[in-house]
Amino acid sequence: MSAHAQRGKFITFEGLDGSGKSTQLEKLAKVLRAGGCSVVTTREPGGTTTGEKIRHVLLDSGTAGLSSQAELALMFASRAQHIKEVIQPALHEGKIVLCDRFTDSTEAYQGGGRKLGSDPVLQLHDILCGGLRPDLTILMDSDVAASVERARRRNKTRHSSRGKSDENRFEQESRAFFSRVRHAFLAIAEREPQRVVVVNARGTRAQTHAKIVELVRKKLKLAK
Ligand code: TYD
């Protein structure tokens, strides 16, 4: 127990593409840093040099014919590296780690969206992720149509303005796919209400930010 007493805090952001997770994560990081906390922000898939290479394979729409099982395995390959290289060391140093997506995304997208089911995802998590669980997960809930539209628009702009390879492979999925993803996220929140807090992400950025700051302070008993 004493080794854990010094552990930092692990907070994950989850939700559909275009639900505003990344913006909210950065805004929360700013507030926490201003309050004197040491904060690491990171994302999945990615977060390490190897993980970013895996991310490219996973998100590039040029990656044709990837099997759902291979996709699942790559998500966990990226995650295992990320935990070892970034997340665990930061938690050991007592930092707050804010991570854009984690295993709940795999359960929602590969388990729900790709219909692989929750069991293989939870089993792989146990085997490969050493039982690491977020202290708090903020699930940004929004409407399927609105979020996907937003994500598509954003990625189009990114692609044309930076001339980089695109990150559109998931955004080409159907409305039915994202609807399964959303339901799988909500089922996780129902199963683990102590860890997962659903935040309605349909309001303004400022409203959502205020809600998140409040719940993080309460849940983690951080100083004002
Ligand atoms: P992300 O960069 O968070 O996209 P966005 O900013 O649009 O929300 O995530 C990239 C994509 O990867 C997203 O479509 C969800 C997908 N994904 C999975 O399918 N499974 C996973 O385990 C993770 C971490 C992401």
Coordinates of C-alpha atoms and ligand atoms in Angstrom, one line a residue:
M1 CA 0.0 0.0 0.0
S2 CA 2.8 2.4 0.9
A3 CA 4.2 2.3 -2.7
H4 CA 0.8 3.3 -3.9
A5 CA 0.4 6.1 -1.4
Q6 CA 2.9 8.2 -3.4
R7 CA 1.5 7.3 -6.8
G8 CA 0.4 10.1 -9.0
K9 CA -3.1 10.3 -10.6
F10 CA -4.1 8.7 -13.9
I11 CA -7.0 10.5 -15.6
T12 CA -8.3 9.4 -19.0
F13 CA -10.5 11.2 -21.5
E14 CA -12.8 9.1 -23.7
G15 CA -15.5 9.7 -26.3
L16 CA -16.3 9.7 -29.9
D17 CA -14.1 11.3 -32.5
G18 CA -14.8 15.0 -32.5
S19 CA -16.3 15.0 -29.1
G20 CA -13.8 17.7 -27.9
K21 CA -11.7 15.5 -25.7
S22 CA -8.4 16.9 -26.8
T23 CA -9.3 20.5 -26.2
Q24 CA -10.8 19.7 -22.8
L25 CA -7.7 17.7 -21.8
E26 CA -5.4 20.7 -22.6
K27 CA -7.7 23.1 -20.8
L28 CA -7.7 20.9 -17.7
A29 CA -3.9 20.5 -17.9
K30 CA -3.5 24.3 -17.9
V31 CA -5.7 24.7 -14.8
L32 CA -3.9 21.9 -12.9
R33 CA -0.5 23.3 -13.8
A34 CA -1.5 26.8 -12.7
G35 CA -2.5 25.2 -9.3
G36 CA 1.1 23.9 -9.0
C37 CA 0.6 20.2 -10.1
S38 CA 3.1 18.5 -12.3
V39 CA 1.1 17.2 -15.3
V40 CA 2.0 15.0 -18.2
T41 CA -0.4 15.0 -21.3
T42 CA -0.3 12.2 -23.7
R43 CA -2.5 10.2 -26.1
E44 CA -3.3 6.8 -27.6
P45 CA -2.7 5.3 -30.0
G46 CA 0.8 6.9 -29.8
G47 CA 2.5 8.7 -26.9
T48 CA 5.9 7.2 -27.6
T49 CA 8.2 7.0 -30.7
T50 CA 7.2 3.4 -31.4
G51 CA 3.5 4.1 -30.5
E52 CA 3.4 7.0 -33.0
K53 CA 4.6 4.7 -35.7
I54 CA 1.9 2.2 -34.8
R55 CA -0.6 5.1 -34.8
H56 CA 0.3 5.9 -38.3
V57 CA -0.4 2.4 -39.4
L58 CA -3.7 2.4 -37.6
L59 CA -5.1 5.7 -38.7
D60 CA -3.8 6.2 -42.2
S61 CA -6.6 5.5 -44.6
G62 CA -4.0 4.0 -46.9
T63 CA -3.8 1.0 -44.5
A64 CA -6.2 -1.2 -46.4
G65 CA -7.6 -4.5 -45.3
L66 CA -6.3 -4.5 -41.7
S67 CA -8.2 -7.3 -39.9
S68 CA -10.1 -6.4 -36.7
Q69 CA -7.8 -8.7 -34.7
A70 CA -4.7 -7.1 -36.1
E71 CA -6.2 -3.7 -35.2
L72 CA -6.9 -4.8 -31.7
A73 CA -3.3 -6.2 -31.3
L74 CA -1.8 -3.0 -32.6
M75 CA -3.8 -0.8 -30.1
F76 CA -2.5 -2.9 -27.3
A77 CA 1.1 -2.9 -28.7
S78 CA 1.0 0.9 -28.6
R79 CA -0.5 0.9 -25.1
A80 CA 2.0 -1.6 -23.6
Q81 CA 4.9 0.6 -24.8
H82 CA 3.2 3.7 -23.6
I83 CA 2.6 2.4 -20.1
K84 CA 6.1 1.2 -19.7
E85 CA 7.8 4.3 -21.3
V86 CA 5.6 7.2 -20.2
I87 CA 2.6 6.4 -17.9
Q88 CA 4.1 4.3 -15.2
P89 CA 7.3 6.4 -14.8
A90 CA 5.2 9.6 -14.5
L91 CA 2.9 8.0 -11.9
H92 CA 5.9 6.7 -9.9
E93 CA 7.2 10.3 -9.8
G94 CA 3.8 11.4 -8.4
K95 CA 2.7 13.3 -11.5
I96 CA -0.8 13.7 -12.9
V97 CA -1.1 11.9 -16.2
L98 CA -3.9 13.1 -18.6
C99 CA -4.3 10.6 -21.4
D100 CA -6.4 11.1 -24.5
R101 CA -8.0 7.6 -24.8
F102 CA -7.0 4.4 -23.1
T103 CA -8.4 0.8 -22.9
D104 CA -12.1 2.0 -22.8
S105 CA -11.6 3.1 -26.4
T106 CA -10.5 -0.4 -27.4
E107 CA -13.5 -1.8 -25.7
A108 CA -15.8 0.7 -27.4
Y109 CA -14.2 0.7 -30.9
Q110 CA -12.8 -2.8 -31.4
G111 CA -15.1 -4.5 -28.9
G112 CA -18.3 -2.6 -29.8
G113 CA -17.6 -1.0 -33.2
R114 CA -15.8 -4.0 -34.7
K115 CA -18.0 -6.4 -32.7
L116 CA -15.1 -8.3 -31.1
G117 CA -16.8 -8.1 -27.8
S118 CA -15.5 -6.8 -24.4
D119 CA -14.0 -10.1 -23.2
P120 CA -10.9 -10.3 -25.5
V121 CA -10.2 -6.6 -24.8
L122 CA -10.4 -7.0 -21.0
Q123 CA -8.3 -10.2 -21.1
L124 CA -5.6 -8.5 -23.2
H125 CA -5.7 -5.6 -20.8
D126 CA -5.0 -7.9 -17.9
I127 CA -2.2 -9.7 -19.7
L128 CA -0.5 -6.7 -21.3
C129 CA -1.2 -3.7 -19.1
G130 CA -0.3 -5.0 -15.6
G131 CA -3.7 -4.2 -14.1
L132 CA -3.3 -0.4 -14.6
R133 CA -6.6 1.3 -14.2
P134 CA -7.4 5.0 -14.4
D135 CA -8.2 6.8 -11.2
L136 CA -10.8 8.7 -13.1
T137 CA -12.2 8.5 -16.7
I138 CA -14.1 11.4 -18.2
L139 CA -16.4 10.2 -20.9
M140 CA -17.4 13.0 -23.2
D141 CA -20.8 12.1 -24.4
S142 CA -22.2 13.7 -27.6
D143 CA -24.4 12.9 -30.6
V144 CA -23.0 10.5 -33.1
A145 CA -23.8 12.6 -36.2
A146 CA -22.4 15.9 -34.7
S147 CA -19.1 14.5 -33.5
V148 CA -18.3 12.5 -36.6
E149 CA -19.1 15.5 -38.8
R150 CA -16.8 17.6 -36.7
A151 CA -13.9 15.1 -36.8
R152 CA -14.2 14.7 -40.5
R153 CA -14.1 18.5 -41.1
R154 CA -11.1 18.8 -38.8
N155 CA -9.1 16.1 -40.4
K156 CA -9.8 17.4 -43.9
T157 CA -8.4 20.8 -42.8
R158 CA -5.4 19.2 -41.1
H159 CA -4.6 17.1 -44.1
S160 CA -4.8 19.9 -46.7
S161 CA -3.0 22.5 -44.5
R162 CA -0.1 20.4 -43.4
G163 CA 0.2 18.1 -46.3
K164 CA 0.7 15.3 -43.8
S165 CA -0.6 11.8 -44.2
D166 CA -4.3 11.7 -43.2
E167 CA -5.8 10.2 -39.9
N168 CA -9.1 9.3 -41.5
R169 CA -9.3 5.5 -41.4
F170 CA -11.8 5.4 -38.5
E171 CA -13.7 8.5 -39.6
Q172 CA -14.8 6.6 -42.8
E173 CA -16.8 4.2 -40.7
S174 CA -20.6 4.2 -40.8
R175 CA -23.1 5.9 -38.5
A176 CA -24.0 2.4 -37.3
F177 CA -20.4 1.7 -36.3
F178 CA -20.2 5.0 -34.2
S179 CA -23.5 4.3 -32.7
R180 CA -22.2 0.9 -31.4
V181 CA -19.1 2.7 -30.1
R182 CA -21.2 5.2 -28.2
H183 CA -23.3 2.5 -26.6
A184 CA -20.3 0.5 -25.6
F185 CA -18.8 3.6 -23.9
L186 CA -22.1 4.1 -22.0
A187 CA -22.2 0.5 -21.0
I188 CA -18.7 0.8 -19.5
A189 CA -19.8 3.9 -17.5
E190 CA -22.8 1.9 -16.2
R191 CA -20.6 -1.0 -15.2
E192 CA -17.9 1.2 -13.5
P193 CA -19.7 4.2 -12.1
Q194 CA -17.0 4.9 -9.5
R195 CA -14.3 5.4 -12.2
V196 CA -16.2 6.7 -15.2
V197 CA -18.0 10.0 -15.2
V198 CA -20.2 10.9 -18.1
V199 CA -19.9 14.5 -19.1
N200 CA -22.5 15.9 -21.5
A201 CA -20.3 17.4 -24.2
R202 CA -23.1 19.2 -26.1
G203 CA -22.8 22.5 -24.4
T204 CA -20.2 25.2 -24.9
R205 CA -16.5 24.6 -24.4
A206 CA -16.5 26.8 -21.4
Q207 CA -19.4 25.0 -19.8
T208 CA -17.9 21.6 -20.3
H209 CA -14.6 22.8 -19.0
A210 CA -16.2 24.1 -15.8
K211 CA -17.9 20.8 -15.2
I212 CA -14.7 18.9 -15.7
V213 CA -12.6 21.1 -13.4
E214 CA -15.3 20.7 -10.7
L215 CA -15.5 16.9 -10.9
V216 CA -11.7 16.5 -11.1
R217 CA -11.3 18.6 -7.9
K218 CA -13.9 16.6 -6.1
K219 CA -12.9 13.2 -7.2
L220 CA -9.2 13.6 -6.7
K221 CA -9.5 16.0 -3.7
L222 CA -7.1 18.4 -5.3
A223 CA -6.5 21.8 -3.8
K224 CA -8.5 24.7 -5.3
Ligands
TYD1 P1 -7.9 10.2 -31.6 O1 -6.6 10.8 -32.1 O2 -8.3 10.4 -30.2 O3 -9.1 10.8 -32.5 P2 -10.0 12.0 -32.3 O4 -9.2 13.2 -31.9 O5 -10.7 12.1 -33.6 O6 -11.0 11.6 -31.2 O7 -8.0 8.6 -31.9 C1 -7.8 8.1 -33.1 C2 -8.7 7.0 -33.5 O8 -8.3 5.8 -33.0 C3 -10.2 7.2 -33.1 O9 -11.0 7.1 -34.3 C4 -10.5 6.1 -32.2 C5 -9.5 5.1 -32.5 N1 -9.1 4.2 -31.4 C6 -9.5 2.8 -31.4 O10 -10.3 2.4 -32.3 N2 -9.2 2.0 -30.4 C7 -8.3 2.4 -29.4 O11 -8.0 1.6 -28.5 C8 -7.9 3.8 -29.4 C9 -6.9 4.3 -28.3 C10 -8.3 4.6 -30.5

